[in-house]
Amino acid sequence: MPKTKTAPDFLLMIATIALLTIGVIMVYSASAVWAQYKFDDSFFFAKRQFFFAGVGVAAMLFIMNVDYWTWRKWSKVLLIICFILLIIVLIPGVGLVRGGARSWLGVGAFSIQPSEFMKMAMIAFLAKYLSENQKKITSLKRGLVPSLSLVLLAFGLIMLQPDLGTGAVMVGTCVIMIFVSGARIAHFVGLALIGVAGFVALIISAPYRIKRITSFLDPWSDPLGSGFQIIQSLYAIGPGGLLGLGFGESRQKYFYLPEPQTDFIFAIITEELGFIGGAVIILLFGILMWRGIRVALGAPDLFGSFLAVGIIAMVAIQVMINIGVVIGLMPVTGITLPFISYGGSSLTLMLVAIGVLLNISRFSRL
């Protein structure tokens, strides 16, 4: 085990705090009108985002000082707890239904989404498995199938909610971790064909998913239905131009773009802060990715490397999917923009993950 600690990665921490600060400010701007209408309090969502940001930062600073191999020791326990929570959330009357998915546990506005925490638990467990079985990963039966079987079991439970977006992020993250560990490309090609067939089956099995695909290809075919969000998102981005309409001056947040503080907050950012504002957000994510990859390359052991790869892959996938949806390059999936979108579970989980990454950076050899 590594012994010598240094200071955590400064740029990684600054990029995270900068994104978080922008997120809290823009959650207020994006949600003020809707919050005033629904709760008679324009700061309703902003106050909660600020609270969860505070909790998340405290958790990040604490986790940053917990040696990362602790996650290796407790990864199996955490995974079992998350599996239990995924089962509990499916029980009618226990799991809370929001947006058509039974994905939440808790009371009222203060609740958690077990599928979010499953992502981190799965990353930690898979990092442990891959570091202990790297030589087996080139074998389809002894390495690849056992590792993917557990991932697909978790994916199946998440799909029972259903929550395709979160499940897709988890599977994508785990696939990247397995690929980086040395799995054969030929095995991935075969599994990819099976995966595509399964993905098509999931889409066909739910009419609303088919509508999302068709609306992505031609949102104007159903402008008041399945294409509504994409159209309103593009209406927000277009007028923003280079410098934007100005902070707080969004027009689409006036009941055009549904709940703009969540999945489509990037559209409000570009409307108010323009191309420059959107570019700054992407630049900060780019810095975060760069420093995360550097941490993974400099980790003193395989477990630390795989853990860092999993964390940075999870963030990168969510960023690409969210922004891709907002600008009309991907179908609507319901994925939040890390550190920016409103949401307690997602925000806390992401900051905990960055805390782990910062701890690994304290032992980095680069």
Coordinates of C-alpha atoms in Angstrom, one line a residue, residues 19-360:
L19 CA -18.4 24.1 -11.7
L20 CA -20.3 23.7 -8.4
T21 CA -20.4 27.5 -7.8
I22 CA -21.7 28.1 -11.4
G23 CA -24.2 25.3 -10.8
V24 CA -25.7 26.8 -7.6
I25 CA -26.0 30.3 -9.3
M26 CA -27.5 28.9 -12.5
V27 CA -30.0 26.7 -10.6
Y28 CA -31.3 29.8 -9.0
S29 CA -31.5 31.7 -12.3
A30 CA -33.1 28.7 -14.2
S31 CA -35.6 27.8 -11.4
A32 CA -36.6 31.2 -9.9
V33 CA -39.7 31.7 -12.1
W34 CA -41.0 28.1 -11.7
A35 CA -40.2 28.1 -7.9
Q36 CA -42.0 31.3 -7.4
Y37 CA -45.1 30.0 -9.2
K38 CA -45.1 26.6 -7.6
F39 CA -43.8 27.3 -4.0
D40 CA -44.1 31.1 -3.7
D41 CA -40.4 31.2 -3.1
S42 CA -38.0 32.0 -5.9
F43 CA -35.1 30.5 -3.9
F44 CA -36.8 27.2 -3.3
F45 CA -34.6 25.1 -5.5
A46 CA -31.5 27.3 -5.0
K47 CA -31.6 26.9 -1.2
R48 CA -31.8 23.1 -1.5
Q49 CA -29.0 23.0 -4.1
F50 CA -26.9 25.2 -1.8
F51 CA -27.6 22.8 1.1
F52 CA -26.6 19.7 -0.9
A53 CA -23.6 21.5 -2.3
G54 CA -22.5 22.2 1.3
V55 CA -23.1 18.6 2.3
G56 CA -21.3 17.4 -0.8
V57 CA -18.3 19.6 -0.3
A58 CA -18.0 18.5 3.3
A59 CA -18.2 14.9 2.2
M60 CA -15.6 15.5 -0.6
L61 CA -13.1 17.1 1.9
F62 CA -13.7 14.2 4.4
I63 CA -13.3 11.5 1.7
M64 CA -10.3 13.3 0.3
N65 CA -8.5 12.4 3.6
V66 CA -9.7 8.8 3.7
D67 CA -7.1 6.6 2.1
Y68 CA -8.6 5.2 -1.1
W69 CA -7.8 1.6 -0.4
T70 CA -10.5 1.7 2.2
W71 CA -12.9 1.5 -0.7
R72 CA -11.3 -1.7 -1.7
K73 CA -11.9 -3.1 1.8
W74 CA -15.6 -2.1 1.9
S75 CA -16.5 -2.4 -1.7
K76 CA -18.4 -5.6 -1.4
V77 CA -20.4 -4.4 1.6
L78 CA -21.3 -1.1 -0.2
L79 CA -22.4 -3.1 -3.3
I80 CA -24.6 -5.4 -1.3
I81 CA -26.2 -2.4 0.5
C82 CA -26.9 -0.7 -2.9
F83 CA -28.4 -3.9 -4.3
I84 CA -30.7 -4.0 -1.3
L85 CA -31.7 -0.4 -1.8
L86 CA -32.4 -1.0 -5.5
I87 CA -34.8 -3.8 -4.4
I88 CA -36.5 -1.8 -1.7
V89 CA -37.1 1.2 -4.0
L90 CA -39.2 -1.1 -6.2
I91 CA -41.7 -1.9 -3.4
P92 CA -45.0 0.0 -4.0
G93 CA -45.6 2.4 -1.2
V94 CA -42.0 2.6 -0.3
G95 CA -40.3 3.8 -3.4
L96 CA -41.3 7.3 -4.5
V97 CA -42.5 7.8 -8.1
R98 CA -41.3 10.9 -9.9
G99 CA -41.4 11.5 -13.6
G100 CA -42.9 8.1 -14.2
A101 CA -40.0 6.2 -12.5
R102 CA -40.0 4.6 -9.0
S103 CA -36.4 5.7 -8.3
W104 CA -36.5 7.5 -4.9
L105 CA -36.4 6.7 -1.2
G106 CA -37.2 9.3 1.4
V107 CA -39.7 11.9 2.5
G108 CA -40.8 14.8 0.3
A109 CA -38.1 16.9 -1.2
F110 CA -35.4 15.3 0.8
S111 CA -34.9 11.9 -0.7
I112 CA -32.1 9.8 -2.2
Q113 CA -31.8 7.9 -5.5
P114 CA -30.2 4.5 -4.9
S115 CA -29.3 4.0 -8.5
E116 CA -27.0 7.0 -8.3
F117 CA -25.0 5.5 -5.4
M118 CA -25.0 2.1 -7.1
K119 CA -22.7 3.7 -9.8
M120 CA -20.0 4.5 -7.3
A121 CA -20.4 1.2 -5.5
M122 CA -20.1 -0.7 -8.7
I123 CA -17.0 1.3 -9.7
A124 CA -15.3 0.5 -6.4
F125 CA -16.2 -3.2 -6.6
L126 CA -15.2 -3.5 -10.2
A127 CA -11.9 -1.7 -9.6
K128 CA -11.1 -4.3 -6.8
Y129 CA -12.1 -7.2 -9.1
L130 CA -10.1 -6.0 -12.1
S131 CA -7.0 -5.3 -10.0
E132 CA -7.1 -8.8 -8.5
N133 CA -8.1 -10.6 -11.8
Q134 CA -6.4 -8.6 -14.5
K135 CA -4.8 -11.7 -16.0
K136 CA -8.2 -13.4 -16.3
I137 CA -9.8 -10.5 -18.1
T138 CA -8.5 -11.7 -21.5
S139 CA -10.6 -14.8 -21.0
L140 CA -14.3 -14.5 -21.9
K141 CA -15.5 -17.1 -19.4
R142 CA -13.2 -16.5 -16.5
G143 CA -12.9 -12.7 -16.7
L144 CA -15.2 -10.8 -18.9
V145 CA -18.5 -12.6 -18.4
P146 CA -18.3 -12.7 -14.5
S147 CA -17.5 -9.0 -14.3
L148 CA -20.2 -8.0 -16.8
S149 CA -22.8 -10.3 -15.2
L150 CA -22.9 -8.3 -12.0
V151 CA -23.1 -5.1 -13.9
L152 CA -26.0 -6.3 -16.0
L153 CA -27.8 -7.5 -12.8
A154 CA -27.6 -4.0 -11.4
F155 CA -28.7 -2.6 -14.7
G156 CA -31.7 -4.9 -14.8
L157 CA -32.9 -3.7 -11.3
I158 CA -32.4 -0.1 -12.4
M159 CA -34.4 -0.7 -15.6
L160 CA -37.3 -2.0 -13.4
Q161 CA -37.8 1.5 -12.1
P162 CA -37.3 2.3 -15.1
D163 CA -34.2 4.6 -15.4
L164 CA -32.5 4.0 -18.7
G165 CA -30.2 7.0 -18.4
T166 CA -28.6 6.1 -15.1
G167 CA -28.3 2.5 -16.1
A168 CA -26.6 3.4 -19.4
V169 CA -24.1 5.6 -17.6
M170 CA -23.3 2.8 -15.2
V171 CA -22.9 0.2 -17.9
G172 CA -20.8 2.6 -20.1
T173 CA -18.5 3.4 -17.2
C174 CA -18.0 -0.3 -16.3
V175 CA -17.3 -1.2 -20.0
I176 CA -14.6 1.5 -20.2
M177 CA -13.0 0.1 -17.0
I178 CA -13.0 -3.4 -18.3
F179 CA -11.6 -2.3 -21.7
V180 CA -8.8 -0.3 -20.0
S181 CA -7.9 -3.4 -17.9
G182 CA -6.9 -5.3 -21.0
A183 CA -10.0 -7.1 -22.3
R184 CA -9.8 -8.3 -25.9
I185 CA -11.4 -6.1 -28.5
A186 CA -12.9 -9.2 -30.3
H187 CA -14.9 -10.0 -27.2
F188 CA -16.2 -6.5 -27.0
V189 CA -17.3 -6.6 -30.6
G190 CA -19.4 -9.7 -30.0
L191 CA -20.8 -8.3 -26.8
A192 CA -21.5 -5.0 -28.5
L193 CA -23.7 -6.7 -31.1
I194 CA -25.6 -8.4 -28.3
G195 CA -25.8 -5.1 -26.4
V196 CA -27.2 -3.2 -29.5
A197 CA -29.8 -5.9 -29.9
G198 CA -30.8 -5.6 -26.2
F199 CA -30.9 -1.8 -26.4
V200 CA -33.2 -2.0 -29.4
A201 CA -35.4 -4.4 -27.5
L202 CA -35.6 -2.0 -24.5
I203 CA -36.6 0.8 -26.9
I204 CA -39.2 -1.2 -28.6
S205 CA -40.6 -2.5 -25.3
A206 CA -41.6 1.1 -24.2
P207 CA -43.5 3.3 -26.5
Y208 CA -42.3 6.5 -24.9
R209 CA -38.7 5.5 -25.8
I210 CA -39.6 5.1 -29.4
K211 CA -41.2 8.5 -29.3
R212 CA -37.9 9.9 -27.9
I213 CA -36.0 8.4 -30.8
T214 CA -38.3 9.7 -33.5
S215 CA -38.5 13.1 -31.8
F216 CA -34.7 13.2 -31.8
L217 CA -34.6 12.5 -35.5
D218 CA -37.4 15.0 -36.3
P219 CA -38.7 16.9 -33.2
W220 CA -41.1 18.9 -35.4
S221 CA -43.0 15.7 -36.2
D222 CA -44.6 16.1 -32.7
P223 CA -43.7 19.7 -31.5
L224 CA -46.2 19.7 -28.6
G225 CA -45.4 16.2 -27.5
S226 CA -42.2 14.1 -27.6
G227 CA -40.3 16.8 -29.5
F228 CA -41.3 19.7 -27.2
Q229 CA -38.3 19.6 -24.9
I230 CA -35.7 19.5 -27.7
I231 CA -37.4 22.3 -29.6
Q232 CA -37.6 24.5 -26.5
S233 CA -34.0 23.7 -25.7
L234 CA -32.8 24.8 -29.2
Y235 CA -35.0 27.9 -28.9
A236 CA -33.0 28.7 -25.7
I237 CA -29.6 28.1 -27.2
G238 CA -30.2 30.0 -30.5
P239 CA -30.9 33.5 -29.2
G240 CA -27.9 33.3 -26.8
G241 CA -25.4 34.0 -29.5
L242 CA -21.9 34.8 -28.4
L243 CA -22.4 36.6 -25.1
G244 CA -26.0 35.6 -24.2
L245 CA -29.1 37.6 -23.2
G246 CA -27.6 38.3 -19.7
F247 CA -27.8 36.6 -16.3
G248 CA -31.4 36.1 -15.3
E249 CA -32.7 37.2 -18.7
S250 CA -33.7 33.7 -20.1
R251 CA -37.1 33.6 -21.8
Q252 CA -37.4 29.9 -22.0
K253 CA -37.6 29.5 -18.3
Y254 CA -40.9 31.2 -18.3
F255 CA -42.8 27.9 -18.5
Y256 CA -41.6 27.0 -22.0
L257 CA -38.7 24.6 -21.1
P258 CA -40.1 22.1 -18.5
E259 CA -38.1 22.3 -15.1
P260 CA -35.1 24.0 -16.7
Q261 CA -33.0 23.6 -13.5
T262 CA -32.5 19.9 -14.0
D263 CA -31.6 18.0 -17.3
F264 CA -31.8 21.1 -19.6
I265 CA -29.9 23.6 -17.4
F266 CA -27.1 23.8 -20.0
A267 CA -29.7 25.3 -22.5
I268 CA -30.5 28.1 -19.9
I269 CA -26.7 28.7 -19.4
T270 CA -26.1 29.2 -23.1
E271 CA -29.2 31.4 -23.4
E272 CA -28.1 33.7 -20.6
L273 CA -24.3 33.5 -20.9
G274 CA -24.0 32.6 -24.6
F275 CA -21.5 30.6 -26.4
I276 CA -18.8 32.0 -24.2
G277 CA -20.6 30.7 -21.0
G278 CA -21.1 27.3 -22.5
A279 CA -17.5 27.1 -23.6
V280 CA -16.3 28.0 -20.1
I281 CA -18.4 25.1 -18.7
I282 CA -17.0 22.7 -21.3
L283 CA -13.4 24.0 -20.6
L284 CA -13.8 23.4 -16.9
F285 CA -15.0 19.8 -17.5
G286 CA -12.1 19.4 -19.9
I287 CA -9.7 20.4 -17.1
L288 CA -11.4 18.0 -14.7
M289 CA -11.1 15.2 -17.3
W290 CA -7.4 16.0 -17.9
R291 CA -6.5 16.0 -14.2
G292 CA -8.5 12.9 -13.6
I293 CA -6.7 11.0 -16.4
R294 CA -3.4 12.2 -15.0
V295 CA -4.4 10.9 -11.5
A296 CA -5.3 7.5 -13.1
L297 CA -1.9 7.3 -14.9
G298 CA 0.0 8.2 -11.7
A299 CA -1.8 6.0 -9.2
P300 CA 0.6 3.8 -7.3
D301 CA -1.4 0.6 -7.8
L302 CA -3.9 -1.1 -10.2
F303 CA -6.8 -0.6 -7.8
G304 CA -6.2 3.2 -7.7
S305 CA -5.8 3.4 -11.4
F306 CA -9.0 1.5 -12.2
L307 CA -10.9 3.4 -9.5
A308 CA -9.8 6.8 -11.0
V309 CA -10.6 5.6 -14.5
G310 CA -14.1 4.6 -13.4
I311 CA -14.8 7.9 -11.7
I312 CA -13.6 10.0 -14.6
A313 CA -15.4 7.8 -17.1
M314 CA -18.7 8.2 -15.1
V315 CA -18.4 12.0 -15.2
A316 CA -17.3 12.2 -18.8
I317 CA -20.2 10.0 -20.0
Q318 CA -22.8 12.0 -18.1
V319 CA -21.4 15.3 -19.5
M320 CA -21.4 14.0 -23.1
I321 CA -24.9 12.6 -22.8
N322 CA -26.4 15.6 -21.1
I323 CA -24.9 18.2 -23.5
G324 CA -25.6 15.9 -26.5
V325 CA -29.3 15.8 -25.5
V326 CA -29.5 19.6 -24.9
I327 CA -28.0 20.5 -28.3
G328 CA -30.1 17.9 -30.1
L329 CA -27.4 15.4 -31.0
M330 CA -28.9 12.6 -28.8
P331 CA -32.4 11.4 -27.7
V332 CA -33.7 12.7 -24.4
T333 CA -32.5 10.4 -21.6
G334 CA -33.0 12.2 -18.3
I335 CA -29.3 12.6 -17.4
T336 CA -28.2 15.5 -15.1
L337 CA -25.2 17.6 -15.9
P338 CA -22.6 16.9 -13.1
F339 CA -22.1 19.6 -10.5
I340 CA -24.5 21.9 -12.4
S341 CA -28.0 20.4 -12.5
Y342 CA -30.4 20.5 -9.6
G343 CA -30.5 17.2 -7.6
G344 CA -29.3 16.2 -4.2
S345 CA -28.3 12.5 -4.9
S346 CA -26.5 13.2 -8.1
L347 CA -24.6 16.2 -6.7
T348 CA -23.6 14.4 -3.5
L349 CA -22.5 11.3 -5.3
M350 CA -20.4 13.3 -7.8
L351 CA -18.6 15.2 -5.0
V352 CA -17.9 12.1 -3.0
A353 CA -16.4 10.6 -6.2
I354 CA -14.2 13.6 -6.7
G355 CA -13.1 13.3 -3.0
V356 CA -11.9 9.7 -3.8
L357 CA -10.1 11.0 -6.9
L358 CA -8.4 13.8 -4.9
N359 CA -7.3 11.2 -2.4
I360 CA -5.7 9.0 -5.1

